[in-house]
Short mmCIF file of N, CA and C in Angstrom, two decimals:
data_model
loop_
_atom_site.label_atom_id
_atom_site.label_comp_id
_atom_site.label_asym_id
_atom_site.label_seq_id
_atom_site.Cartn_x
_atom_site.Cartn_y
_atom_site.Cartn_z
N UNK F 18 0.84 -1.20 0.00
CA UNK F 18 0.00 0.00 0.00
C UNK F 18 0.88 1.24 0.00
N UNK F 19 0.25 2.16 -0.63
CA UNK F 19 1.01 3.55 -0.96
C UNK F 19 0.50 4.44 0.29
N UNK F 20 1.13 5.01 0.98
CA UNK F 20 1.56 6.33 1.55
C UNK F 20 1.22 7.53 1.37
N UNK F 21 0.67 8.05 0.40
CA UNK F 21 0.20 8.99 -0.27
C UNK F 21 0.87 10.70 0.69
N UNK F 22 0.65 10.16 2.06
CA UNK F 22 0.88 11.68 2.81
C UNK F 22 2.40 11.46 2.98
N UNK F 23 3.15 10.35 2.77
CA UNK F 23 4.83 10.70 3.37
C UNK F 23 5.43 10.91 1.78
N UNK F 24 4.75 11.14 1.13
CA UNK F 24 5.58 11.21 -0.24
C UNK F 24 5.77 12.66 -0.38
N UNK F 25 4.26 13.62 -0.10
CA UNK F 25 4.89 14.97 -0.48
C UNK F 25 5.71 15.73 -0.07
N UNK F 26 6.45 15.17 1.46
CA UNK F 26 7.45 16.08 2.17
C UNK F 26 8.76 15.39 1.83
N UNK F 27 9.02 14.41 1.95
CA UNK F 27 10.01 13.40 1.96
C UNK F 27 10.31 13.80 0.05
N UNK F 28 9.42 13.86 -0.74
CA UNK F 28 9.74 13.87 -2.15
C UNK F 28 9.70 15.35 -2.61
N UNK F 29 9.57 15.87 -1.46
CA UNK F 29 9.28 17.92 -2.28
C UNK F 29 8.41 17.65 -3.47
N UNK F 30 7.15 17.02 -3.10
CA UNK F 30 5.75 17.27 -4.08
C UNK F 30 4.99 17.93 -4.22
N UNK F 31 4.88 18.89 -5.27
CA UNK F 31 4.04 19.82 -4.88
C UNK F 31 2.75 19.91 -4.82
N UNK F 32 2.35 21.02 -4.65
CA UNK F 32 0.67 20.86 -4.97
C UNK F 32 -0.16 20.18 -6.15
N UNK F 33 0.96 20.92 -7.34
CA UNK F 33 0.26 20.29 -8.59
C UNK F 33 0.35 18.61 -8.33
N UNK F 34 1.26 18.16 -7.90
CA UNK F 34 2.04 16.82 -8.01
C UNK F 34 0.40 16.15 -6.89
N UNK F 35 0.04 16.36 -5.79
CA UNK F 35 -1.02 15.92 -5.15
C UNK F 35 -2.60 15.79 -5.86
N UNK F 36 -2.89 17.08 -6.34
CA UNK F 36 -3.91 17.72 -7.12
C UNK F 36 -4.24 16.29 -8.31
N UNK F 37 -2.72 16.41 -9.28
CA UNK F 37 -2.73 15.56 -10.37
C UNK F 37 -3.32 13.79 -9.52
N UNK F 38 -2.66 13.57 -8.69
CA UNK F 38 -2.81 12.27 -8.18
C UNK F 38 -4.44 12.19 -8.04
N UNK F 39 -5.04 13.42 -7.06
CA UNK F 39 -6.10 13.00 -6.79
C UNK F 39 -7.27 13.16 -7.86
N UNK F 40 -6.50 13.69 -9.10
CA UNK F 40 -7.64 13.33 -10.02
C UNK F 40 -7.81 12.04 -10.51
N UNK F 41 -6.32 11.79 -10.89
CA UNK F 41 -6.31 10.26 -11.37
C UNK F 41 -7.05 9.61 -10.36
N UNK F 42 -7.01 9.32 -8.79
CA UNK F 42 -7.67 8.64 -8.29
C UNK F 42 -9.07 8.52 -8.42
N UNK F 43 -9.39 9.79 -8.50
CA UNK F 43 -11.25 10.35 -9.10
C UNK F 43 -12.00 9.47 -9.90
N UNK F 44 -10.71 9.49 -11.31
CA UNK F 44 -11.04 8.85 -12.36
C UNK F 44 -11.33 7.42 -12.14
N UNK F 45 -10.55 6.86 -11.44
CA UNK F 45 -10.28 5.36 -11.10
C UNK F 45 -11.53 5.10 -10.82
N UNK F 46 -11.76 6.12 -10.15
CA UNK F 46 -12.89 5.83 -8.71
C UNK F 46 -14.40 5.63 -9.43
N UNK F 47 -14.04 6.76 -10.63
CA UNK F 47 -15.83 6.55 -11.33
C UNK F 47 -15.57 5.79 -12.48
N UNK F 48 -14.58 5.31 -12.77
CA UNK F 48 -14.62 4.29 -13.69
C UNK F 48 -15.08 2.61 -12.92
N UNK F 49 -14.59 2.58 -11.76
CA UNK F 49 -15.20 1.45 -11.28
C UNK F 49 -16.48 1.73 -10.83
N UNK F 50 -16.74 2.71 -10.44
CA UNK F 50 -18.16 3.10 -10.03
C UNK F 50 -19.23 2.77 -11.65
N UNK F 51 -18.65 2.80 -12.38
CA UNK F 51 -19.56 3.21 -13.51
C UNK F 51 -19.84 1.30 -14.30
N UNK F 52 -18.84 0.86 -14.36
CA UNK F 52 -18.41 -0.32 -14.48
C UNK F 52 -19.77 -1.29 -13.38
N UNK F 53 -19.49 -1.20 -12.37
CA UNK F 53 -20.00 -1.56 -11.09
C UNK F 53 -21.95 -1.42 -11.50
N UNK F 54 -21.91 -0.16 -11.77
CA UNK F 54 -23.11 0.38 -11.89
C UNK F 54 -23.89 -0.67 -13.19
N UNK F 55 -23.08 -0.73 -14.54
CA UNK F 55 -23.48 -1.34 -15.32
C UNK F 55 -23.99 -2.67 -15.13
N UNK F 56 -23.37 -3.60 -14.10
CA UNK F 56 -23.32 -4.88 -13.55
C UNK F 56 -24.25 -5.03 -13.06
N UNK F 57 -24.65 -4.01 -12.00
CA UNK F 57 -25.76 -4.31 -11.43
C UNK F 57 -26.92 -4.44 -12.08
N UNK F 58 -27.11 -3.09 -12.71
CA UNK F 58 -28.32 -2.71 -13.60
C UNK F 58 -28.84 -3.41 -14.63
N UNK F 59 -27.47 -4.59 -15.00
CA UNK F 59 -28.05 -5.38 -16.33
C UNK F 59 -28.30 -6.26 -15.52
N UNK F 60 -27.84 -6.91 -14.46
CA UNK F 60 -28.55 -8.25 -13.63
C UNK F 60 -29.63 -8.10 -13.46
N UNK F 61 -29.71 -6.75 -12.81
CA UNK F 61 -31.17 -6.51 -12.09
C UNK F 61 -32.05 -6.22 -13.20
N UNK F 62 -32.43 -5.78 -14.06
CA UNK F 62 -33.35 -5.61 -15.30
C UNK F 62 -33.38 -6.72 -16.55
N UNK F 63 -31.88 -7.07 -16.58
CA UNK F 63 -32.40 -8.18 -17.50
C UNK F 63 -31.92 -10.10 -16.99
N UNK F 64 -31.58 -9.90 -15.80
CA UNK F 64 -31.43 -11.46 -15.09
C UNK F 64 -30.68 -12.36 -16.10
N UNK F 65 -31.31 -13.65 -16.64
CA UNK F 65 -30.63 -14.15 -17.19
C UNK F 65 -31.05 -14.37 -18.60
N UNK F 66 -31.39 -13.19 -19.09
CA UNK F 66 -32.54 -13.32 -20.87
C UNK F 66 -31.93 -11.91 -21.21
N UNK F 67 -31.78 -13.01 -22.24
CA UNK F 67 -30.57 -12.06 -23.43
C UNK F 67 -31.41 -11.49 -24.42
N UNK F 68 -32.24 -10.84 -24.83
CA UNK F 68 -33.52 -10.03 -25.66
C UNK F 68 -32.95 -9.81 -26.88
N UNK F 69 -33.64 -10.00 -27.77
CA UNK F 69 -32.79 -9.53 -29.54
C UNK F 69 -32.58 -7.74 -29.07
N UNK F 70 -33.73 -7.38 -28.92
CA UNK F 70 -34.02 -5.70 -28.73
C UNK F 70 -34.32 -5.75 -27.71
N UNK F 71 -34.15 -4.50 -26.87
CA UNK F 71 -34.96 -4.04 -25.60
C UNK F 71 -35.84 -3.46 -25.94
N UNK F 72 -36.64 -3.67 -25.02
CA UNK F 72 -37.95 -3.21 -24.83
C UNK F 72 -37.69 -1.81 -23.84
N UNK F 73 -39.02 -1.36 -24.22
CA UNK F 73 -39.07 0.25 -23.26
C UNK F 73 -39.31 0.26 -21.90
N UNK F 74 -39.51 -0.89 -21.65
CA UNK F 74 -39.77 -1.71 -19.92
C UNK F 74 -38.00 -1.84 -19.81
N UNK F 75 -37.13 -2.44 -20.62
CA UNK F 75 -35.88 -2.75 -20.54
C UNK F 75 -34.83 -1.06 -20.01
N UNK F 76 -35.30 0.01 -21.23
CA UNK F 76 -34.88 0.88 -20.84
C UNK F 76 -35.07 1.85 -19.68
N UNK F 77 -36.29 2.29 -19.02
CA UNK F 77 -37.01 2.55 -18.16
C UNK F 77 -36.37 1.83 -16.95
N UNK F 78 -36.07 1.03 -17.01
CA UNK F 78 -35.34 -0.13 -16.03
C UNK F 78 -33.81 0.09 -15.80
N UNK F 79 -33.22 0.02 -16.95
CA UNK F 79 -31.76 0.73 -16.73
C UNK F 79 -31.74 2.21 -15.72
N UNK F 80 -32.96 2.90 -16.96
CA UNK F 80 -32.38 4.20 -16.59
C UNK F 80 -32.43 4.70 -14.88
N UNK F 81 -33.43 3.80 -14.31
CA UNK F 81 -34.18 3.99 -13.35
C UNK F 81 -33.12 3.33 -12.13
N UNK F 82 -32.99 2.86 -12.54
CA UNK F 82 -31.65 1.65 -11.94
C UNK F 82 -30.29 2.19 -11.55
N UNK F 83 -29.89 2.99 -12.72
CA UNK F 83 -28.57 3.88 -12.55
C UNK F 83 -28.54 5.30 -11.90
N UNK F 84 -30.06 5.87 -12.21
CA UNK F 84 -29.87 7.03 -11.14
C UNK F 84 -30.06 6.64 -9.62
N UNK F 85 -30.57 5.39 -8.88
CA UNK F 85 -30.60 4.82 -7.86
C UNK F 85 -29.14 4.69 -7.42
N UNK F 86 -28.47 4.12 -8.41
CA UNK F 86 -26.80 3.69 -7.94
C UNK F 86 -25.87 5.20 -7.87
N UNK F 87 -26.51 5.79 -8.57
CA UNK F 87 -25.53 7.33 -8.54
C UNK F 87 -26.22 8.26 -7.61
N UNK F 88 -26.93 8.19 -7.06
CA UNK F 88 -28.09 8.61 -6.08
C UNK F 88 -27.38 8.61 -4.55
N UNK F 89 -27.05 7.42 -4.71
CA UNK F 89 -26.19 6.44 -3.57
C UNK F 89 -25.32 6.73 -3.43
N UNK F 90 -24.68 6.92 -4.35
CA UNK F 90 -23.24 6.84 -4.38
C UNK F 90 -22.82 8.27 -3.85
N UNK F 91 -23.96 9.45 -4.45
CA UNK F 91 -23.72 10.50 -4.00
C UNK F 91 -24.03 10.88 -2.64
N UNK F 92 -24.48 10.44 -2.07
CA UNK F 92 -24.62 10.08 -0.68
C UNK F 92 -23.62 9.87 0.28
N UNK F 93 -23.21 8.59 -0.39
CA UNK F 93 -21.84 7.77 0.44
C UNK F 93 -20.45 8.97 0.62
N UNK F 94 -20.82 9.41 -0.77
CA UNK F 94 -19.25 10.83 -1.05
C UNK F 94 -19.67 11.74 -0.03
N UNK F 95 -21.15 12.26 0.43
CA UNK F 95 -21.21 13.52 1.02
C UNK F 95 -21.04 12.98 2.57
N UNK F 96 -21.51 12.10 2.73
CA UNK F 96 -21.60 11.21 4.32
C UNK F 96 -19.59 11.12 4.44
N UNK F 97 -19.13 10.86 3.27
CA UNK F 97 -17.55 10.55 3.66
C UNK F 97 -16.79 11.91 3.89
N UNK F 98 -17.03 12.86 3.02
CA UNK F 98 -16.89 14.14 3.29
C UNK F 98 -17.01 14.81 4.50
N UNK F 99 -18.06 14.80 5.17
CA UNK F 99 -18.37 15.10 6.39
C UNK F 99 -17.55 14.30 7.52
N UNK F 100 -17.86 13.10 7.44
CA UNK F 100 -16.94 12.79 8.63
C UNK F 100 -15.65 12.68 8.52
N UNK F 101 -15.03 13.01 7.26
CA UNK F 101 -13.62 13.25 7.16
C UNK F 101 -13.40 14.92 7.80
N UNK F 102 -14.23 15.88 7.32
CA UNK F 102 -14.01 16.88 7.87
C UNK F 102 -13.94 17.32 9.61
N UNK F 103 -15.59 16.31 10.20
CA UNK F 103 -15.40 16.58 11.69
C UNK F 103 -14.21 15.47 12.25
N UNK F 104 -13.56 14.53 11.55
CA UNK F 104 -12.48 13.93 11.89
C UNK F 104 -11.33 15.15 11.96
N UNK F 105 -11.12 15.70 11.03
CA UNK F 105 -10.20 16.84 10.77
C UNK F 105 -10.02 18.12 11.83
N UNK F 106 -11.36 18.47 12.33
CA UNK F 106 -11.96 19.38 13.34
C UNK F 106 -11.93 19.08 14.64
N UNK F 107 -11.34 17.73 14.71
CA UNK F 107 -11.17 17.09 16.15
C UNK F 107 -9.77 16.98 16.72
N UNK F 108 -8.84 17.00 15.53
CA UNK F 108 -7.68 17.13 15.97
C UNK F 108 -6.69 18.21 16.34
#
């Protein structure tokens, strides 16, 4: 596992050098999120039937499906936010 906080003093990293990291991590982060999201949404709407075409029940179902998972997800970020901050406010 990476270290992330002993690298920028020990390596004279700068801001940009942190900034850049934590986008890449961002990216990582909603690429598995998005990935993740797809998985679910096709289990859950289409189980184990493979359809020539979808149907408008099929789409309605995705769409309905993925704003639930990003719904969530945006949740989980603001709930982590917060208690990272009153973690921060405590010390």
């Amino acid at each position: 596992a990476m270290d992330y906080g002993a690298g920028a003093g020990a390596g004279g990293g700068s801001a940009q050098d942190m900034e850049q990291l934590q986008n890449s991590l961002n990216a990582v982060v909603l690429q598995l999120l998005q990935n993740q999201v797809r998985k679910t949404c096709f289990d859950k709407c289409f189980g184990n039937r493979f359809p020539d075409r979808m149907a408008k029940s099929d789409h309605i179902c995705l769409a309905k499906c993925m704003d639930r998972m990003y719904e969530a997800h945006a949740i989980v970020v603001k709930a982590s936010v917060e208690m990272a901050q009153n973690l921060a406010s405590q010390e």
